[in-house]
Structures are given as structure tokens and as C-alpha cells.
Coordinates of C-alpha atoms and ligand atoms in Angstrom, one line a residue:
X1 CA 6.3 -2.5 39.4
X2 CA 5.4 -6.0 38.7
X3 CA 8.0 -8.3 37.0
X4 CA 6.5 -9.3 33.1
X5 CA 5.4 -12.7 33.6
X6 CA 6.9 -14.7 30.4
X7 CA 5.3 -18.4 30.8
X8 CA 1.6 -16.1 31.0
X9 CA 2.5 -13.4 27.8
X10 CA 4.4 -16.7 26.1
X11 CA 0.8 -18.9 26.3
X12 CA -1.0 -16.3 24.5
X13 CA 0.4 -17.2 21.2
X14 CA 0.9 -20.1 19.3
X15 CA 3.1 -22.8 21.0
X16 CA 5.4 -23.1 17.3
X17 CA 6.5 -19.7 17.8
X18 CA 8.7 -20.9 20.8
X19 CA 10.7 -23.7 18.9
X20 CA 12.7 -21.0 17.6
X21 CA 14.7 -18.0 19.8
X22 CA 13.7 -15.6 17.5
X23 CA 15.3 -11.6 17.2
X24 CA 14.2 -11.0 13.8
X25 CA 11.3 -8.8 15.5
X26 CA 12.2 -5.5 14.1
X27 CA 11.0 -7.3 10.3
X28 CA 8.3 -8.0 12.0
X29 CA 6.7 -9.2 15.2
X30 CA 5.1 -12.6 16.3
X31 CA 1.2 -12.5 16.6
X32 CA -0.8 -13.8 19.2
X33 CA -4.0 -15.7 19.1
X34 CA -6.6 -13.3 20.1
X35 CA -5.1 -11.0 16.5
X36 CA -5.4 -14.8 14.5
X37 CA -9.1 -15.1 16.4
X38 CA -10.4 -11.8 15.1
X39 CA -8.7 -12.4 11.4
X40 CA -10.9 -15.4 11.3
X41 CA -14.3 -14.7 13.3
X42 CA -14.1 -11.5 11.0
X43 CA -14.0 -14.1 7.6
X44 CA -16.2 -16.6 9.0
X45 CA -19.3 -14.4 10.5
X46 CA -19.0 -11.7 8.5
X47 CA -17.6 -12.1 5.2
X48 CA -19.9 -9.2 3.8
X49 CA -19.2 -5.8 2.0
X50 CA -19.6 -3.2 5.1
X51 CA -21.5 -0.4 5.9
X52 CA -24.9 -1.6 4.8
X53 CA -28.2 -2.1 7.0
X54 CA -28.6 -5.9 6.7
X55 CA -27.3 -7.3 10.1
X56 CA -23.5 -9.3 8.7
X57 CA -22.8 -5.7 7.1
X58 CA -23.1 -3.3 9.6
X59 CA -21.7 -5.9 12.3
X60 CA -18.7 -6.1 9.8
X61 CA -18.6 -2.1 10.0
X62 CA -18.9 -2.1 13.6
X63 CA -15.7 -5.0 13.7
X64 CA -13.8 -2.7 11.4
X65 CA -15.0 1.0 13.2
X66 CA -14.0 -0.3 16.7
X67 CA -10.1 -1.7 15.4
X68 CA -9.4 1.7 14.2
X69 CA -10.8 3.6 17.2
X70 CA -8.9 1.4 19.6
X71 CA -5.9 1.8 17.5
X72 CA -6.5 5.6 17.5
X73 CA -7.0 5.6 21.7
X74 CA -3.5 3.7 22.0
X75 CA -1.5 6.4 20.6
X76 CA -3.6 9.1 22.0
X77 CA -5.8 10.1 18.9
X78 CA -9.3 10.7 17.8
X79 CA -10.7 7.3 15.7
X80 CA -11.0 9.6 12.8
X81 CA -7.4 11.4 12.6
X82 CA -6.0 7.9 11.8
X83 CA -5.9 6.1 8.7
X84 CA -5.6 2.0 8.3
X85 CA -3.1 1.5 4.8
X86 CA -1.3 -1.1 3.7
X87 CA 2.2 -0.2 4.4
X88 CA 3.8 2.8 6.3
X89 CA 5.6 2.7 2.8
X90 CA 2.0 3.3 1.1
X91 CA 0.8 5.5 3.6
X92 CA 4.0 7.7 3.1
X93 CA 3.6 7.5 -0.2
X94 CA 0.1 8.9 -0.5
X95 CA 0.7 11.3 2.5
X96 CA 3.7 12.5 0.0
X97 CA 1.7 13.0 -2.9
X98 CA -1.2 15.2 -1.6
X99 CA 2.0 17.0 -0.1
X100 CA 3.3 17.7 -3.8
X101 CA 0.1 19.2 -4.8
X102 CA 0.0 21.3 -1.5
X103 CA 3.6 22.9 -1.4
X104 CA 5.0 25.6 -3.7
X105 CA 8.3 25.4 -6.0
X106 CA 11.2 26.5 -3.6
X107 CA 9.4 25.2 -0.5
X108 CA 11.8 23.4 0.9
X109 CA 11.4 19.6 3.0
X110 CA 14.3 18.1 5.3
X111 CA 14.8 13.9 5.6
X112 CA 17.8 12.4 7.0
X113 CA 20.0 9.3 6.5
X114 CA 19.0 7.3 9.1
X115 CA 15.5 6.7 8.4
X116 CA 14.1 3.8 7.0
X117 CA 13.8 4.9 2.7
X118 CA 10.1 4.6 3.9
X119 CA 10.0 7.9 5.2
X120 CA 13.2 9.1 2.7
X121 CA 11.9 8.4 -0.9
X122 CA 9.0 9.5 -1.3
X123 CA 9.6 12.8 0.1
X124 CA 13.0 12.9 -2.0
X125 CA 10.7 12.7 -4.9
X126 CA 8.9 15.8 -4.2
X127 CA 12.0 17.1 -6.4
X128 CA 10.2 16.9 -8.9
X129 CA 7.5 19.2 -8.2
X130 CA 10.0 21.9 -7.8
X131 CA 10.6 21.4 -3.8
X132 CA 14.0 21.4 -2.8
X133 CA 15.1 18.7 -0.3
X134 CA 17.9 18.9 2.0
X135 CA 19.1 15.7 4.3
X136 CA 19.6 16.2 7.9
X137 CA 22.4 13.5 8.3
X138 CA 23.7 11.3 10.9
X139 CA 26.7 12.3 13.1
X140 CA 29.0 9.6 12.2
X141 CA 30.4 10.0 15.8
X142 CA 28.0 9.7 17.6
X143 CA 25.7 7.9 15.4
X144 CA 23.0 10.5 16.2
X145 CA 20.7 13.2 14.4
X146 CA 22.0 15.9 16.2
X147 CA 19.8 18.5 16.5
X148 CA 22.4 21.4 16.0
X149 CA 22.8 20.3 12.5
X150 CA 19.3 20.4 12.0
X151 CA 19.1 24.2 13.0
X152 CA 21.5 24.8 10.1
X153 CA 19.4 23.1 7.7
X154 CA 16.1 25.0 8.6
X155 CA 14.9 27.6 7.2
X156 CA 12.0 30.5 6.1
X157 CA 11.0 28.3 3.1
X158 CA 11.2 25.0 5.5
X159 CA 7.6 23.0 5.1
X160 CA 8.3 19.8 6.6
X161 CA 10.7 17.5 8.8
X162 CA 10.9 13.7 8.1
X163 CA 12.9 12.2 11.0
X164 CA 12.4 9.0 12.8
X165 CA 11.7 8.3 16.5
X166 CA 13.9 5.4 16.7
X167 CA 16.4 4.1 14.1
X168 CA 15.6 0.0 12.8
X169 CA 19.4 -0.6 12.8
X170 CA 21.1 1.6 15.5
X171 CA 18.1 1.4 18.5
X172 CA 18.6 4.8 19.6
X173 CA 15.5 6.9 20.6
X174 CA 15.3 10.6 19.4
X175 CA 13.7 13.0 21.3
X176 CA 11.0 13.6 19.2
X177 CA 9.0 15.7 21.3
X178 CA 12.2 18.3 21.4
X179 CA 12.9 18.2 17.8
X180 CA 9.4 18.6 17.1
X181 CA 8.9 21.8 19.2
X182 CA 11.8 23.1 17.4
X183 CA 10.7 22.5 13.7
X184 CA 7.3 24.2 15.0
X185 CA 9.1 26.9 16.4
X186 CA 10.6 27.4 12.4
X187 CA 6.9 27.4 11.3
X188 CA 7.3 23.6 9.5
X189 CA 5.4 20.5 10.0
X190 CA 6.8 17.2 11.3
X191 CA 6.3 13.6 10.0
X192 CA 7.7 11.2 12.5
X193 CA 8.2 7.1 11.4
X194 CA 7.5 5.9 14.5
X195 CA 7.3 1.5 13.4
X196 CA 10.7 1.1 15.5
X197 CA 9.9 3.0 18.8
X198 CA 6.4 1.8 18.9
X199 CA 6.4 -2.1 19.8
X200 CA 8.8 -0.8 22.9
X201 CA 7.1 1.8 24.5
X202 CA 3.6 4.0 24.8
X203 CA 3.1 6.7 22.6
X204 CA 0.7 10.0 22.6
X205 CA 0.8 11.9 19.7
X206 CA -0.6 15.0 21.6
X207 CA 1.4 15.2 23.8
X208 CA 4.5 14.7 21.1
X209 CA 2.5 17.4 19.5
X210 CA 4.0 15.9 16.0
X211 CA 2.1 16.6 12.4
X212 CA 2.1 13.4 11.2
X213 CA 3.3 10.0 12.8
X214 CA 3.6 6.5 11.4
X215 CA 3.5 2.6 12.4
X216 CA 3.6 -0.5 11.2
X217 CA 1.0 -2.9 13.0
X218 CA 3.0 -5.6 11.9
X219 CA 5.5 -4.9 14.0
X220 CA 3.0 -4.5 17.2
X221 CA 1.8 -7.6 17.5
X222 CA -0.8 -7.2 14.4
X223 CA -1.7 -8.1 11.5
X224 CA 0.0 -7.2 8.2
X225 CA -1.1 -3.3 8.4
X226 CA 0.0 0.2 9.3
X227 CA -1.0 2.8 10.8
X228 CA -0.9 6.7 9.8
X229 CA -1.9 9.5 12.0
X230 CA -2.2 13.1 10.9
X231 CA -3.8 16.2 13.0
X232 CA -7.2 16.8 12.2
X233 CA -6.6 19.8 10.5
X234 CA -4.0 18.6 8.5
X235 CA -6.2 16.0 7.1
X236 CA -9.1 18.9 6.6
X237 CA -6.5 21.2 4.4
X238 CA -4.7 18.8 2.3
X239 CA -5.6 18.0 -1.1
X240 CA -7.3 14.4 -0.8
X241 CA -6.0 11.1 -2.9
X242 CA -9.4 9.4 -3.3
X243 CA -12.0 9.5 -5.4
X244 CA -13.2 12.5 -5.8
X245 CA -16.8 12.0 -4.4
X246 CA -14.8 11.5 -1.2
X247 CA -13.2 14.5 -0.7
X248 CA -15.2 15.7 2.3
X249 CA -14.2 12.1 4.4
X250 CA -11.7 12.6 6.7
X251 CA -9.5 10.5 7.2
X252 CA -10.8 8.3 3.8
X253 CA -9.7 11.4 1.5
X254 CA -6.0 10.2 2.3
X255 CA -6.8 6.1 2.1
X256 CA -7.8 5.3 -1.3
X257 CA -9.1 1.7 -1.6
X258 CA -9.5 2.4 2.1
X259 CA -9.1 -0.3 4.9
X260 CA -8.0 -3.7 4.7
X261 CA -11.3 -5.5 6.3
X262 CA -10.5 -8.4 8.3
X263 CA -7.0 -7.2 9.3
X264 CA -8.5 -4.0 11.0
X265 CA -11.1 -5.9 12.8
X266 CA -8.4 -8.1 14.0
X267 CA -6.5 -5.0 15.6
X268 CA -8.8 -5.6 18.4
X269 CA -7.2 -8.3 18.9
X270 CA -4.1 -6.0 19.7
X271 CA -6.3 -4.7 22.4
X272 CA -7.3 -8.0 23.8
X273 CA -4.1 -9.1 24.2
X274 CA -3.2 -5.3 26.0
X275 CA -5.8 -6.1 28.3
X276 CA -5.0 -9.7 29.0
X277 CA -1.9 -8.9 30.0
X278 CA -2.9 -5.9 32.3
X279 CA -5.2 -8.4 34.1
X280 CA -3.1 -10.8 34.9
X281 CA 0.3 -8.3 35.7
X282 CA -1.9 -5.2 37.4
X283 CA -3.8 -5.6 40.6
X284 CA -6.1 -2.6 39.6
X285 CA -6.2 -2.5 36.1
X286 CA -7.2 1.0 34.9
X287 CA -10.1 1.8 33.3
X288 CA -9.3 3.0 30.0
X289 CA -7.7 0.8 26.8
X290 CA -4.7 3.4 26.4
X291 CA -3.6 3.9 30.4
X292 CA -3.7 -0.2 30.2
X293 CA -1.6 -0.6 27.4
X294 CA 1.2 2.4 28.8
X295 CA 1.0 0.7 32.3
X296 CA 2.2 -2.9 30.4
X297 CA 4.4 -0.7 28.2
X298 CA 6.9 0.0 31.4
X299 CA 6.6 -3.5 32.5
X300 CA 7.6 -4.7 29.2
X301 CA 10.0 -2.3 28.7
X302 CA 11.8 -2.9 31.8
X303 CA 12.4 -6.3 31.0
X304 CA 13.0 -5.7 27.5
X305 CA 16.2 -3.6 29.6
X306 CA 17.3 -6.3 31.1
X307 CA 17.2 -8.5 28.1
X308 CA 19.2 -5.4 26.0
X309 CA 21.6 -5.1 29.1
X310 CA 22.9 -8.7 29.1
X311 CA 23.6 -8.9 25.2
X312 CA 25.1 -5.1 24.9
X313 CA 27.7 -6.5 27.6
X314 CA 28.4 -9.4 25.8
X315 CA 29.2 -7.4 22.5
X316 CA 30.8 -4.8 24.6
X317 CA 33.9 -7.6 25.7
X318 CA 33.8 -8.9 22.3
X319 CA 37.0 -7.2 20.6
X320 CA 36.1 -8.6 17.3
X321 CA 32.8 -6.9 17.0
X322 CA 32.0 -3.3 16.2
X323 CA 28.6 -2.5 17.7
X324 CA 26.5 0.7 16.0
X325 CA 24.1 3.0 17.9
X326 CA 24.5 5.5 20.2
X327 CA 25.2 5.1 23.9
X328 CA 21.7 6.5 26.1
X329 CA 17.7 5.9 25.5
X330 CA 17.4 3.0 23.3
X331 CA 15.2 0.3 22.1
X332 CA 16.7 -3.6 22.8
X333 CA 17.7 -3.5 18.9
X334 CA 21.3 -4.1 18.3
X335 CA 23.4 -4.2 15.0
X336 CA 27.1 -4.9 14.7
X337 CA 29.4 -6.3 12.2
X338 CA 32.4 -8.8 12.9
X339 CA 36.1 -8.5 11.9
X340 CA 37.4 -10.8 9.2
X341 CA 33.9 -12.8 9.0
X342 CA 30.4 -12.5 6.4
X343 CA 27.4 -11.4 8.3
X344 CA 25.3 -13.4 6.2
X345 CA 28.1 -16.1 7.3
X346 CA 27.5 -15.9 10.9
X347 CA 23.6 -15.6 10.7
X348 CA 23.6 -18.9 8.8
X349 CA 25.4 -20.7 11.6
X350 CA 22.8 -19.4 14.5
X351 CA 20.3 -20.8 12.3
X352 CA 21.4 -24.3 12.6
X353 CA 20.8 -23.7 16.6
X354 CA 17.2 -22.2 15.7
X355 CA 18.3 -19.0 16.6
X356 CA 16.8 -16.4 14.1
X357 CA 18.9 -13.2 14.0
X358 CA 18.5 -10.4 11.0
X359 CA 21.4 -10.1 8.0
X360 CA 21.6 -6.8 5.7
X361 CA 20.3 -3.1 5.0
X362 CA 16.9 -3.4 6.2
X363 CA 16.1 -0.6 3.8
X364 CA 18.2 1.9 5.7
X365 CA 20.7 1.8 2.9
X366 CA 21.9 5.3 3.2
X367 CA 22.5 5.1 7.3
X368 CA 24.6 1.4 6.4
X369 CA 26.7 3.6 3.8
X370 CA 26.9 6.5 6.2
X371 CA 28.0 4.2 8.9
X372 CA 30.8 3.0 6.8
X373 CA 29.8 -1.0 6.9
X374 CA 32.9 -2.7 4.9
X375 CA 30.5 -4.4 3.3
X376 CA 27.0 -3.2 2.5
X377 CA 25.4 -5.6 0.1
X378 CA 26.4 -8.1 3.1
X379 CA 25.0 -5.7 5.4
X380 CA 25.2 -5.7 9.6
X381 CA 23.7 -8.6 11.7
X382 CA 20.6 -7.2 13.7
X383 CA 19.5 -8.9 17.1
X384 CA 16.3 -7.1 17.8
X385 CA 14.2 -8.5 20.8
X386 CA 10.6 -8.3 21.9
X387 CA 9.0 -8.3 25.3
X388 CA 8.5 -12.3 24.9
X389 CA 12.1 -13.0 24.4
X390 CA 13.3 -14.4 27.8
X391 CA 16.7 -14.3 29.4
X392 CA 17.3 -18.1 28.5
X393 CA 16.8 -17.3 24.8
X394 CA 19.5 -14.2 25.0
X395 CA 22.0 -16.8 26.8
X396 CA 21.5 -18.9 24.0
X397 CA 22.1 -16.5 21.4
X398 CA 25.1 -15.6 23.6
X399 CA 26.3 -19.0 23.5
X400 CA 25.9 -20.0 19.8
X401 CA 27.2 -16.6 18.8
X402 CA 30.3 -16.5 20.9
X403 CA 31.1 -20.1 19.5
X404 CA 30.6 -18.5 16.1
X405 CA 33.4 -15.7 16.7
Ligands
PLP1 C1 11.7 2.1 10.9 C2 10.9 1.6 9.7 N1 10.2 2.4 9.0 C3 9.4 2.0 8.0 C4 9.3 0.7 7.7 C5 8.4 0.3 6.5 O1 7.3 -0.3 7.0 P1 6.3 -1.1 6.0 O2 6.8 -2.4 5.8 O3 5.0 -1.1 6.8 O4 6.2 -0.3 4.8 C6 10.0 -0.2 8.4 C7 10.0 -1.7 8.0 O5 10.9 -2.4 8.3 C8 10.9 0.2 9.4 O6 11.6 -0.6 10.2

């Protein structure tokens, strides 16, 4: 496999982005041109309401149609069994509220601790309709979802699992494929957040065989968007969220105000960068969007390995530090806390060295409780890398960190 080529991936972005070693990227990730190109041929050519005949509109629909279908190919779904929101919190939100008119009182839905409250709170307030939630929560020794606990917790009246495919604070990967057969196997859905796991590594919904799955764009390289899958005939049964003319449109029935326009015509641009990278890193590039973008997931992610390796080994000999996550599959996000010192404290001090690291809950505020931070409104330092971080950057937030310790 070839090595990822970091002066080529680094020159297709902006040249600011680099004045700064930056591991804020779980918040959110940098963008590269061809993304900010698309945002702005979309505003300048076609700056039209889409959809109708004259020649800017239906160009404009085209721009829009062809982000969400290449979006759809690179997690391994049909264009129309994905929907373009806001937020993976909106897009929870409304998936959660045609949920409350489609279960029954005593139906019963299971979320954990560890998520993100994305994919907690809005299921927690299903409550109110009468549903009665149970949390699956995280083994505070091994900092897992173990999946025993969760065959406790299921049961005949069981409708849906809310779990996540990779925690924001600890890194560790769940087996969502296994959990998902099993939740099957009790005759309930699945509704997987996937906007940690899937800057890291390929993704196929089919063959995860999960319900529903979420991402936020954002965090792939995109534009401020997210990204919602559900099975086709999830989206035919449940009760739409639009307005009521569009009942009938799949996936629109579940998008009301529907697509943001230039942002989903720049998700292309997600796709030309994909494919830039595959040409210059694969001697054959294959011939399909999707098997392009998993063929530069492994290249990434085996660098992204190498980054993780170097920095969990350096927090490893650190006495003073108490690192979270579970040992095994993992994404290169890390989140620790240090005896006797503020995290905000330390992430201050980095930032004089233009080293960006992250500082608090990050909206896992149960899992920080859970995990039993001293602190929580100061919250646990997260380093979380990308693919473009290079080696020199970790050895400088080696550097500046050990100084601050
Ligand atoms: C794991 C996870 N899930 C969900 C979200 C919420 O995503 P959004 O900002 O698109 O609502 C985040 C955002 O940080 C996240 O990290």
C-alpha cells in the first residue's frame, strides 16, 4: 500500500490552514479548495431557485442532485435513501419526532451514555409520548458499551437502539455491524451516529445492515452540513415531517425546508478531492467514486495509525496523565485529563505555540460524568487528528505538551 503523500493532500487546501498544528478536528475538520470552489461556482453561476426549466435552475438542481448522489454512493446508499439537514442534531431531531408519532405508549427505545446528546435527547424526549427509555451505559472499566449489558436491556417491547459507532471523546470503534445483527435479531431498529467514525474510515451502510445512520459533513472535509441515511422502507412507512403536499417524496417527507443549496453542491467537492487523491496515491484508480474513496480510506487510515501510535506512547510514559478510551480498534482521537493542573489551563499554553488542541464536554456530558472527570465544567483535553496532520506536527504537540506537564 502506498505511503499518504502529505506535501500532495496538504497543497489541496488553503496554505493558512498550515500556520497552525491543528487537533481540534473532531469539532470539525479543515476544508479543501475544490469544497470552497463548488460553494462559490454554485453562488456565482447559479444563484437561482432550483428545479425549474430555464437553464441556471435546472443546472442548479443538477449541482445539488449530483452532491447528494455522490454522498449517497460513499456510504453505500441509493441517492434517494439519504437526506441533506442541517445538523446531525436536526436531522435526529426530526427523525425523532416522526418516531413519536410512529411508536405506541410502552414501546420501549435504548440510548447510552457515551453518545454525543445528539443522538441521546431527542430520543430521551420520546418520554413524553408515553415510550419508555432505558440507557445502555458505558462500562466504566473498560470504557466500552458492552454488548452483554445491552442483552439485559432488550426486550419484546424494544423498538429502537441509539448507539454510536465511535465515541467523540474516548476514540474507540464499536462493532456496529455485531450490535446491529443483534438488536435485529430482538426484532428493533438501529440508529447509528456515525460523525466520529466516518472522517477515519469507509463506510457501507448495507453491509452494516443498520436502520438509520448519521454524519456530519463538516467533519468530512465539507461544508457545514450532515448527512442522514435511513432504509428505503423506513423512509416509505414513517409518518413524514414536511408539508403535507409532500408526503409521497421520499427522502423530502423527513427534510422539511429541504437541502441547503450551495453547501450540497459543494459536496462534490468532497468527491473531487477523493479522487484527487486516488490519482495521485493509486496506480490504477478504480472505476467507481465509493471503491476510490475506501481505497484512500486505508491509506489514510494507516497513517492516521502511525500518527495515533506516537502520541498514545507519549501519554502512555506520562504518569501525570490519565488517558480515557478503551485499549483495541480506535480512531487517532485521544482525551485525557492531568493531575493537579486545569485543562482549559494547559490548552491555553499550546495555544501560544499555535498548537490547537480541544478543552471540555464536547456535548458528551453524561460519558464525562460517567467517566468520573474531577472536574467536568473544565472538561478533558481532546487531541483528535486528521489524515493531514503529519508526524512533525504530533512531535510538536509532544514537545509543547510535555513542557506544559
Ligand atoms: C459524535 C457526534 N455526534 C453528533 C454530533 C453533532 O453533530 P452536529 O453538529 O452536526 O449536530 C457531533 C458533533 O460534534 C459528534 O461529535
Amino acid at each position: 500500500m502506498p505511503e499518504l503523500n502529505l506535501d500532495f493532500v496538504r497543497s489541496l487546501y488553503p496554505a493558512k490552514c498550515w500556520d497552525w498544528a491543528f487537533f481540534e478536528n473532531a469539532g470539525g475538520s479543515y476544508v479543501p479548495e475544490s469544497v470552497i470552489t463548488r460553494v462559490t461556482d454554485y453562488m456565482r453561476q447559479t444563484q437561482v431557485q432550483p428545479g425549474a426549466s430555464y437553464e441556471a435552475s435546472a443546472k442548479a438542481a443538477q449541482r445539488i442532485a449530483l452532491g447528494q448522489r455522490l454522498m449517497a454512493e460513499l456510504i453505500g446508499a441509493d441517492s434517494d435513501e439519504v437526506i441533506i439537514g442541517p445538523s446531525t442534531t436536526t436531522n435526529i431531531f426530526v427523525l425523532s419526532k416522526a418516531f413519536a408519532e410512529f411508536l405506541d405508549p410502552g414501546d420501549e427505545v435504548i440510548v447510552t451514555n457515551l453518545d454525543h446528546e445528539a443522538n441521546i435527547g431527542a430520543w430521551r424526549r420520546l418520554e413524553q409520548h408515553g415510550i419508555k427509555l432505558k440507557e445502555w451505559p458505558v462500562d466504566p472499566e473498560t470504557e466500552r458499551l458492552q454488548p452483554e449489558t445491552l442483552d439485559d436491556l432488550l426486550s419484546d417491547k424494544t423498538r429502537l437502539v441509539c448507539f454510536s459507532h465511535c465515541s467523540n471523546i474516548l476514540g474507540g470503534i464499536n462493532d456496529a455491524k455485531a450490535i446491529t445483527r443483534k438488536v435485529h435479531d430482538a426484532g428493533a431498529l438501529v440508529c447509528v451516529d456515525g460523525v466520529a467514525y466516518a472522517p477515519h474510515r469507509a463506510i457501507d451502510v448495507k453491509e452494516l445492515d443498520v436502520d438509520f445512520y448519521v454524519l456530519s459533513l463538516y467533519k468530512l472535509f465539507g461544508p457545514h452540513v450532515s448527512l442522514l441515511y435511513a432504509k428505503r422502507q423506513h423512509l416509505e412507512r414513517l409518518p413524514a415531517q414536511n408539508h403535507y403536499f409532500l408526503d409521497d417524496q421520499i427522502p423530502l417527507k423527513l427534510n422539511p425546508g429541504g437541502p441547503n443549496h450551495e453547501f450540497t453542491a459543494a459536496l462534490v467537492g468532497i468527491a473531487d478531492y477523493f479522487d484527487a487523491l486516488a490519482a495521485h496515491h493509486l496506480s490504477q484508480p478504480p472505476n467507481t467514486f465509493k471503491a476510490r474513496a475506501d481505497a484512500m480510506f486505508e491509506i489514510m487510515s494507516a497513517h492516521e495509525d502511525k500518527l495515533a501510535a506516537r502520541f498514545n506512547d507519549f501519554l502512555a510514559s506520562k504518569t501525570a496523565v490519565r488517558l480515557f478510551g478503551p485499549g483495541g480498534a480506535r480512531t487517532p482521537t485521544f482525551s485525557f485529563i492531568v493531575d493537579g493542573k486545569a485543562s482549559s489551563e494547559i490548552a491555553t499554553e499550546l495555544e501560544k505555540s499555535k498548537i490547537a488542541i480541544g478543552c471540555g464536554r464536547f456535548y458528551a456530558n453524561r460519558l464525562v460524568d460517567a467517566l468520573g472527570v474531577n472536574n467536568p465544567e473544565d472538561g478533558v483535553l481532546r487531541v483528535s487528528m486528521a489524515h493531514y496532520n503529519t508526524m512533525d506536527e504530533v512531535e510538536r504537540l509532544i514537545t509543547a505538551l510535555d513542557g506544559v506537564l
